[in-house]
Coordinates of C-alpha atoms and ligand atoms in Angstrom, one line a residue:
M69 CA 3.1 -122.5 47.3
K70 CA 2.3 -123.4 43.8
V71 CA -0.6 -124.8 41.8
C72 CA 0.5 -127.1 39.0
K73 CA -1.6 -128.4 36.1
F74 CA -0.6 -131.3 33.9
G75 CA -2.1 -131.6 30.4
G76 CA -3.2 -134.7 28.6
S77 CA 0.1 -135.8 27.1
S78 CA 1.8 -135.4 30.6
V79 CA -0.6 -138.0 32.1
A80 CA -1.2 -140.2 29.0
D81 CA 0.5 -143.3 30.4
A82 CA 2.5 -144.7 33.3
K83 CA 5.8 -143.4 32.1
Q84 CA 4.5 -139.8 32.0
I85 CA 2.7 -140.2 35.3
K86 CA 6.0 -141.2 36.9
K87 CA 7.5 -138.1 35.5
I88 CA 4.9 -135.8 36.9
L89 CA 5.1 -137.4 40.3
N90 CA 8.8 -136.9 40.2
I91 CA 8.3 -133.3 39.5
I92 CA 5.8 -132.7 42.3
N93 CA 7.2 -135.0 45.0
N94 CA 10.6 -133.4 44.8
D95 CA 9.3 -129.9 45.5
A96 CA 7.4 -129.2 48.7
T97 CA 6.0 -126.0 47.2
K98 CA 4.1 -127.9 44.5
K99 CA 1.1 -128.8 46.6
Y100 CA -2.1 -128.6 44.5
I101 CA -2.1 -130.6 41.3
V102 CA -4.7 -130.5 38.6
V103 CA -4.7 -133.2 36.0
S104 CA -6.2 -133.8 32.6
A105 CA -7.6 -137.0 31.2
P106 CA -5.0 -139.3 29.5
G107 CA -4.2 -137.7 26.2
K108 CA -2.4 -139.0 23.1
R109 CA 0.5 -141.4 23.6
H110 CA 1.5 -141.0 20.0
N111 CA 0.2 -139.2 16.9
K112 CA -2.4 -141.7 15.9
D113 CA -3.7 -142.3 19.5
V114 CA -7.1 -141.2 20.7
K115 CA -7.6 -139.0 23.8
V116 CA -9.7 -140.6 26.5
T117 CA -12.0 -137.5 26.4
D118 CA -12.7 -138.3 22.7
L119 CA -13.3 -142.0 23.6
L120 CA -15.8 -140.8 26.2
I121 CA -17.5 -138.5 23.6
G122 CA -17.8 -141.6 21.4
L123 CA -19.4 -143.4 24.3
V124 CA -22.0 -140.6 24.7
E125 CA -22.9 -141.0 21.0
A126 CA -23.2 -144.8 21.2
V127 CA -25.5 -144.5 24.2
T128 CA -27.6 -141.7 22.7
Y129 CA -28.1 -143.6 19.4
R130 CA -28.8 -146.8 21.2
K131 CA -25.8 -148.6 19.8
D132 CA -23.9 -151.3 21.6
Y133 CA -21.5 -149.5 23.8
Q134 CA -19.9 -152.3 25.8
E135 CA -16.9 -152.4 23.5
L136 CA -16.3 -148.6 24.1
I137 CA -16.5 -149.0 27.9
A138 CA -13.9 -151.8 27.6
Q139 CA -11.7 -149.6 25.5
I140 CA -11.9 -146.7 28.0
L141 CA -11.2 -148.9 31.0
E142 CA -8.3 -150.6 29.1
R143 CA -6.5 -147.2 29.0
F144 CA -6.7 -147.0 32.8
L145 CA -6.0 -150.7 33.3
Q146 CA -2.8 -150.4 31.3
I147 CA -1.7 -147.5 33.5
E148 CA -2.5 -149.5 36.7
R149 CA -0.6 -152.5 35.4
E150 CA 2.5 -150.5 34.4
L151 CA 2.5 -148.7 37.8
N152 CA 2.0 -152.0 39.7
I153 CA -0.9 -150.5 41.5
R154 CA -2.0 -152.8 44.4
H155 CA -5.6 -151.7 44.8
S156 CA -7.2 -151.6 41.4
L157 CA -9.9 -148.9 40.8
I158 CA -11.1 -150.3 37.5
E159 CA -14.3 -151.8 38.9
T160 CA -15.2 -148.6 40.7
F161 CA -14.7 -146.8 37.4
R162 CA -16.9 -149.3 35.5
T163 CA -19.7 -148.8 38.1
Q164 CA -19.4 -145.0 37.7
L165 CA -19.7 -145.1 33.9
N166 CA -22.7 -147.5 34.1
D167 CA -24.4 -145.4 36.8
Y168 CA -24.1 -142.2 34.7
I169 CA -25.5 -144.0 31.7
M170 CA -28.5 -145.4 33.6
R171 CA -29.1 -142.0 35.3
Y172 CA -28.8 -139.8 32.3
Q173 CA -29.6 -141.9 29.2
D174 CA -32.6 -139.7 28.4
Q175 CA -30.9 -136.4 29.1
P176 CA -28.2 -136.0 26.4
E177 CA -26.6 -132.9 27.8
R178 CA -26.2 -134.2 31.3
L179 CA -25.0 -137.5 30.0
T180 CA -22.4 -135.8 27.8
D181 CA -20.9 -133.8 30.7
A182 CA -21.1 -136.6 33.3
L183 CA -19.3 -139.0 31.0
K184 CA -16.8 -136.4 29.7
S185 CA -15.8 -135.6 33.2
C186 CA -14.7 -139.3 33.8
G187 CA -11.4 -139.0 32.0
E188 CA -10.1 -136.4 34.4
D189 CA -11.9 -137.8 37.4
F190 CA -10.6 -141.4 37.0
N191 CA -7.1 -140.2 36.2
A192 CA -6.9 -138.0 39.4
Q193 CA -8.1 -140.9 41.6
L194 CA -5.7 -143.3 40.0
I195 CA -2.7 -140.9 40.3
A196 CA -3.6 -140.0 44.0
S197 CA -4.0 -143.7 44.9
Y198 CA -0.6 -144.6 43.3
N199 CA 1.2 -141.7 45.1
N200 CA -0.3 -142.9 48.4
E201 CA 0.9 -146.4 47.7
Q202 CA 4.4 -144.9 47.2
G203 CA 4.2 -143.6 50.7
I204 CA 3.5 -140.0 49.9
M205 CA 0.5 -138.6 51.6
T206 CA -1.9 -137.6 48.8
T207 CA -5.6 -136.6 48.8
Y208 CA -7.9 -136.8 45.8
L209 CA -10.6 -134.1 45.9
S210 CA -13.3 -133.7 43.3
P211 CA -14.5 -130.3 42.1
G212 CA -17.7 -130.9 44.2
D213 CA -15.6 -131.5 47.3
I214 CA -13.6 -128.2 46.9
G215 CA -16.6 -126.1 46.0
L216 CA -15.9 -125.4 42.3
I217 CA -19.4 -124.2 41.4
V218 CA -20.1 -123.4 37.8
S219 CA -23.0 -122.1 35.7
D220 CA -25.5 -124.7 34.4
E221 CA -24.2 -124.5 30.8
P222 CA -23.3 -128.0 29.7
S223 CA -19.9 -128.2 27.8
N224 CA -19.4 -124.5 28.2
A225 CA -19.6 -123.8 31.9
I226 CA -18.3 -120.6 33.6
V227 CA -17.1 -120.5 37.2
L228 CA -19.4 -118.7 39.6
E229 CA -17.9 -116.0 41.8
E230 CA -18.7 -117.7 45.0
S231 CA -16.3 -120.6 44.1
Y232 CA -13.2 -118.6 44.9
E233 CA -14.0 -118.2 48.6
K234 CA -15.3 -121.8 48.9
I235 CA -12.2 -123.3 47.3
K236 CA -10.0 -121.1 49.5
N237 CA -11.7 -122.4 52.7
N238 CA -12.0 -126.0 51.6
L239 CA -8.4 -126.3 50.6
A240 CA -7.0 -124.4 53.5
H241 CA -6.3 -127.4 55.7
A242 CA -5.7 -130.1 53.1
E243 CA -2.7 -132.2 54.1
G244 CA 0.0 -133.6 51.8
K245 CA -0.3 -133.4 48.1
V246 CA -3.8 -132.6 46.7
I247 CA -4.9 -134.0 43.3
I248 CA -7.9 -132.5 41.6
P249 CA -9.4 -133.5 38.3
G250 CA -9.5 -130.6 35.8
F251 CA -12.1 -129.7 33.1
F252 CA -15.4 -129.7 35.2
G253 CA -17.3 -128.2 38.1
V254 CA -20.8 -128.8 39.5
N255 CA -23.8 -126.5 39.2
K256 CA -25.7 -125.4 42.3
N257 CA -27.7 -128.6 42.2
G258 CA -24.6 -130.7 42.1
D259 CA -24.8 -131.7 38.4
I260 CA -21.6 -131.9 36.5
N261 CA -20.9 -129.3 33.9
T262 CA -17.7 -129.3 31.9
F263 CA -15.8 -126.3 30.6
S264 CA -15.1 -126.0 26.9
R265 CA -12.5 -128.4 25.4
G266 CA -9.0 -128.0 26.9
G267 CA -10.7 -126.7 30.0
S268 CA -8.4 -128.2 32.6
D269 CA -6.3 -125.1 32.2
I270 CA -9.3 -123.2 33.5
T271 CA -9.6 -125.4 36.6
G272 CA -5.9 -124.8 37.4
A273 CA -6.3 -121.0 37.0
I274 CA -9.4 -120.9 39.3
I275 CA -7.6 -122.8 42.0
A276 CA -4.4 -120.8 41.7
S277 CA -6.4 -117.6 42.0
S278 CA -8.5 -118.9 44.9
L279 CA -5.4 -119.8 46.9
S280 CA -3.3 -116.8 45.8
S281 CA -0.7 -119.2 44.5
D282 CA 2.8 -117.7 44.0
V283 CA 2.8 -119.0 40.5
Y284 CA 0.5 -121.2 38.4
E285 CA 2.7 -123.8 36.7
N286 CA 1.1 -125.2 33.6
F287 CA 2.9 -128.3 32.3
T288 CA 2.5 -129.4 28.7
D289 CA 4.7 -131.2 26.2
V290 CA 6.5 -128.1 24.7
S291 CA 9.1 -125.9 26.4
G292 CA 6.9 -122.8 26.5
I293 CA 5.2 -120.7 23.9
F294 CA 6.8 -120.1 20.5
S295 CA 6.7 -116.8 18.6
A296 CA 4.9 -118.5 15.7
N297 CA 3.2 -121.8 14.9
P298 CA 6.0 -124.4 14.8
N299 CA 4.0 -126.4 12.2
I300 CA 4.5 -123.4 9.8
V301 CA 7.8 -121.9 10.9
D302 CA 10.8 -124.1 11.3
H303 CA 12.1 -123.9 14.9
P304 CA 10.5 -120.5 15.8
A305 CA 12.0 -118.5 18.7
S306 CA 10.6 -119.3 22.2
I307 CA 9.0 -116.5 24.1
I308 CA 10.7 -116.1 27.5
Q309 CA 8.1 -113.6 28.9
L310 CA 4.9 -112.0 27.8
T311 CA 2.0 -110.3 29.4
Y312 CA -1.6 -111.6 29.9
E313 CA -2.8 -109.1 27.3
E314 CA -0.3 -110.3 24.7
M315 CA -1.1 -113.9 25.5
R316 CA -4.8 -113.1 25.0
E317 CA -4.2 -111.5 21.6
L318 CA -2.1 -114.5 20.5
S319 CA -4.4 -117.2 21.7
Y320 CA -7.4 -115.5 20.1
A321 CA -5.9 -116.1 16.7
G322 CA -4.8 -119.7 17.1
F323 CA -2.2 -120.1 19.9
S324 CA -3.6 -123.0 21.7
V325 CA -1.0 -123.8 24.3
F326 CA -3.0 -122.2 27.0
H327 CA -6.8 -121.9 27.1
D328 CA -7.8 -118.3 26.6
E329 CA -10.6 -118.5 29.3
A330 CA -7.9 -119.6 31.8
L331 CA -6.3 -116.2 31.6
L332 CA -9.1 -114.3 33.4
P333 CA -8.8 -115.7 36.9
V334 CA -5.0 -115.4 37.0
Y335 CA -5.1 -112.0 35.4
R336 CA -7.5 -110.7 38.0
S337 CA -5.4 -111.9 40.9
Q338 CA -2.1 -111.1 39.1
I339 CA -0.7 -114.6 39.4
P340 CA 2.2 -115.3 37.0
V341 CA 1.7 -118.3 34.8
N342 CA 4.6 -120.5 33.9
I343 CA 4.2 -122.7 30.8
K344 CA 6.6 -125.6 31.3
N345 CA 7.5 -128.9 29.7
T346 CA 7.0 -132.2 31.7
N347 CA 9.6 -133.8 29.5
D348 CA 12.2 -131.1 30.2
P349 CA 11.2 -129.6 33.6
D350 CA 14.4 -127.7 34.1
H351 CA 13.8 -125.6 31.0
P352 CA 12.4 -122.2 32.2
G353 CA 9.6 -122.2 29.7
T354 CA 7.4 -119.1 29.2
L355 CA 6.4 -116.7 32.0
I356 CA 3.1 -114.8 31.6
T357 CA 2.9 -111.8 33.8
N358 CA 1.2 -108.5 34.2
T359 CA 4.0 -106.3 32.8
R360 CA 7.3 -106.8 31.2
Q361 CA 10.2 -104.8 29.8
S362 CA 8.7 -103.8 26.5
T363 CA 10.5 -105.0 23.5
G364 CA 9.3 -105.2 19.9
V365 CA 6.9 -107.8 18.5
V366 CA 6.6 -110.9 20.7
G367 CA 4.6 -113.2 18.3
V368 CA 2.7 -113.7 15.1
S369 CA -0.4 -115.8 15.0
C370 CA -3.0 -116.5 12.4
D371 CA -6.4 -118.2 12.4
T372 CA -8.7 -119.1 9.5
G373 CA -12.5 -119.5 9.2
F374 CA -13.5 -115.8 9.3
A375 CA -16.1 -114.1 7.1
S376 CA -16.6 -110.4 6.4
I377 CA -19.9 -108.8 5.8
N378 CA -19.3 -105.7 3.8
M379 CA -21.7 -102.8 3.3
K380 CA -21.7 -99.5 1.6
K381 CA -24.1 -96.6 1.9
Y382 CA -23.6 -93.1 0.4
L383 CA -23.3 -90.6 3.3
M384 CA -23.2 -93.3 5.9
N385 CA -21.0 -91.1 8.0
R386 CA -23.9 -88.6 8.3
E387 CA -26.5 -91.1 9.2
I388 CA -26.9 -91.0 13.0
G389 CA -27.5 -94.5 14.6
F390 CA -26.4 -96.6 11.6
T391 CA -23.9 -98.6 13.5
R392 CA -26.1 -99.0 16.5
R393 CA -28.9 -100.4 14.3
L394 CA -26.4 -102.7 12.6
L395 CA -25.2 -104.0 16.0
S396 CA -28.8 -104.4 17.2
I397 CA -29.4 -106.8 14.3
L398 CA -26.4 -108.8 15.3
E399 CA -27.5 -108.8 19.0
D400 CA -31.1 -109.9 18.1
M401 CA -29.7 -112.8 16.1
N402 CA -27.2 -113.7 18.9
I403 CA -24.2 -113.2 16.7
S404 CA -20.9 -111.8 18.1
Y405 CA -18.3 -110.1 15.9
E406 CA -14.6 -109.8 16.2
H407 CA -13.6 -106.6 14.3
M408 CA -15.4 -103.7 12.6
P409 CA -13.1 -101.8 10.2
S410 CA -14.8 -98.9 8.6
G411 CA -14.5 -96.0 6.1
I412 CA -16.7 -92.9 5.7
D413 CA -19.3 -94.7 3.6
D414 CA -18.5 -98.3 4.2
I415 CA -18.3 -100.7 7.1
S416 CA -17.3 -104.4 7.5
I417 CA -18.2 -106.8 10.2
I418 CA -15.6 -109.6 10.7
L419 CA -16.9 -112.6 12.4
R420 CA -16.2 -116.3 12.8
A421 CA -17.9 -117.9 9.8
H422 CA -19.5 -120.7 11.8
Q423 CA -21.7 -118.1 13.5
L424 CA -23.5 -117.6 10.2
E425 CA -24.6 -121.2 9.9
G426 CA -28.4 -121.2 9.3
K427 CA -28.6 -117.5 9.8
E428 CA -26.8 -116.0 6.8
A429 CA -29.8 -115.4 4.5
K430 CA -31.9 -113.8 7.3
L431 CA -29.0 -111.6 8.5
L432 CA -28.4 -110.2 5.0
E433 CA -32.1 -109.7 4.5
K434 CA -32.4 -107.8 7.7
I435 CA -29.4 -105.6 7.0
E436 CA -30.7 -104.8 3.5
H437 CA -34.2 -104.1 4.7
E438 CA -33.6 -102.2 7.9
L439 CA -30.5 -100.3 6.9
K440 CA -31.2 -99.7 3.3
V441 CA -27.6 -100.1 2.2
D442 CA -26.5 -99.4 -1.4
A443 CA -24.3 -102.5 -1.6
L444 CA -24.0 -105.6 0.6
S445 CA -21.7 -108.6 0.2
I446 CA -20.3 -111.4 2.2
E447 CA -16.8 -112.7 1.8
K448 CA -15.7 -116.0 3.3
N449 CA -12.4 -117.9 3.6
I450 CA -10.7 -115.0 5.4
A451 CA -7.8 -115.5 7.7
I452 CA -6.8 -113.0 10.4
L453 CA -3.1 -112.6 11.1
M454 CA -2.2 -110.9 14.4
V455 CA 1.1 -109.2 15.1
V456 CA 1.4 -108.8 18.8
G457 CA 3.8 -107.0 21.1
L458 CA 3.8 -104.3 23.8
G459 CA 6.7 -102.6 22.2
M460 CA 4.7 -101.6 19.2
K461 CA 3.5 -98.5 21.0
T462 CA 6.8 -96.8 20.9
L463 CA 8.3 -98.4 17.9
V464 CA 8.0 -96.7 14.5
G465 CA 7.6 -98.9 11.4
T466 CA 6.0 -102.0 12.9
A467 CA 3.2 -102.2 10.3
N468 CA 5.6 -101.3 7.6
K469 CA 7.7 -104.4 8.2
A470 CA 4.7 -106.7 7.8
T471 CA 3.3 -104.9 4.7
E472 CA 6.7 -104.9 3.0
A473 CA 7.0 -108.7 3.7
F474 CA 3.4 -109.3 2.4
K475 CA 4.2 -107.2 -0.7
A476 CA 7.4 -109.2 -1.4
H477 CA 5.3 -112.4 -1.3
N478 CA 2.5 -111.0 -3.4
I479 CA 0.0 -111.4 -0.5
N480 CA -3.1 -109.2 -1.0
L481 CA -4.2 -107.4 2.2
K482 CA -7.9 -107.1 2.6
M483 CA -7.9 -105.0 5.7
I484 CA -5.7 -103.6 8.5
N485 CA -6.8 -102.7 12.0
Q486 CA -5.0 -101.6 15.1
G487 CA -6.8 -101.3 18.4
S488 CA -6.3 -98.3 20.6
S489 CA -4.2 -100.2 23.1
E490 CA -1.6 -100.6 20.4
I491 CA -0.4 -104.0 21.5
S492 CA -1.6 -105.8 18.3
M493 CA -2.2 -105.2 14.7
M494 CA -4.7 -107.2 12.7
F495 CA -4.3 -108.1 9.0
G496 CA -7.1 -109.6 7.0
I497 CA -5.9 -111.9 4.2
E498 CA -7.3 -114.7 2.1
E499 CA -7.1 -118.1 3.7
K500 CA -5.0 -119.5 0.9
D501 CA -2.2 -117.1 1.9
A502 CA -2.3 -117.8 5.6
N503 CA 0.8 -119.9 6.0
Q504 CA 2.9 -117.9 3.6
A505 CA 1.9 -114.7 5.5
V506 CA 2.9 -116.2 8.8
L507 CA 6.3 -117.2 7.4
A508 CA 6.8 -113.7 5.8
A509 CA 5.8 -111.8 9.0
Y510 CA 7.9 -114.1 11.2
E511 CA 10.9 -113.5 9.0
A512 CA 10.3 -109.8 9.0
Y513 CA 10.1 -109.4 12.8
F514 CA 12.4 -112.2 14.1
T515 CA 15.2 -112.8 11.6
H516 CA 16.2 -109.3 10.6
Ligands
LIG202 N1 -9.6 -133.6 28.6 C1 -10.3 -132.4 28.1 C2 -10.1 -132.2 26.6 O1 -9.5 -133.1 26.0 C3 -9.8 -131.2 28.9 C4 -8.3 -131.0 29.0 O2 -7.5 -131.8 28.6 O3 -7.9 -129.9 29.4 O4 -10.5 -131.3 26.1

């Protein structure tokens, strides 16, 4: 038995929906289907989730929002028309949107999550209803119906442990195909809370894990994961297989094909994830598993928007508790960091620059005052390039390849870090060099 998830572009219009139904209806093992909200039909199109966020803003700022409701419903109406659906659901959807607006207009966070959930929710109902009309027994079940209980953290919910058992029991006797909307769950009081953006991947992973699915098939619009960003590298190699850990390292620094929070449930229950293409379903795609035959580097990723807080203090290495006090300052200010390269008398904290918004001056003042450092500076516009691959452990010269390539392109390295697990290497560079560095590293590892 398989759990399948179809992303926004796979369910963006009637043509795509027919494709996904073809994929699931022709395979009895594909039983549990998680769907996203309709995504972009072309480059300039707007995702239904973004239209819904626009609706939240209009309601919150007391603007006229009827036009937006009409625009959202039009997306679904067009799908219904092109599918020749006999029993239209549009009026039910209209009532649902208006109900949420009435109920939550003075509770912005609840309103946001309730309205945001509608993209997935309506799409799942519509697809289930159409499949039934085609004579294929299909059930729509909402996250509330199946027991997907999440923390009460609007727009950033986390699944609660109890959900796994509940989902397993609730879905045990479901008949026919089961269609479930992705992206949201309900808290213990039944209020809707969404995951972070792109969170339908998380829903699919939770269900796959609850049901011990043989594989979690995640359908998108590319044939698997590439070794580097295809917007930077021309036709990069596809990755046939990689491990959960390698995927985590790559998605941390910009690989967005699969939501990084979705890895945890499948990693824990060791369910393989197969990233596949709705438009080319016979292509094997990329398989994410617990282990694999180790080869060299599997991918190169790069993300921008980092900052580095650099400090120096003479005899820092002798000062017991220096790092602990530094980390307590970060903890008190609710700031998380990503890397902490250090020397004997200096240490740097690399973090996502957005975390400093509104806190920078206070943070620097605290470090200066409490740690009495000799020098303190903050550098922004830093990019982090990750070279990832299990094989690194046993391969001599992996770092050398990248540094040679950077040297050849005159790219200045600000820092280098390798974790103890030896599955990735981090290079800190200036943002302006990011694309050139990806090209250089890709060439060094994949074309020689
Ligand atoms: N529709 C949501 C988004 O656009 C969730 C998803 O597609 O996974 O973020």
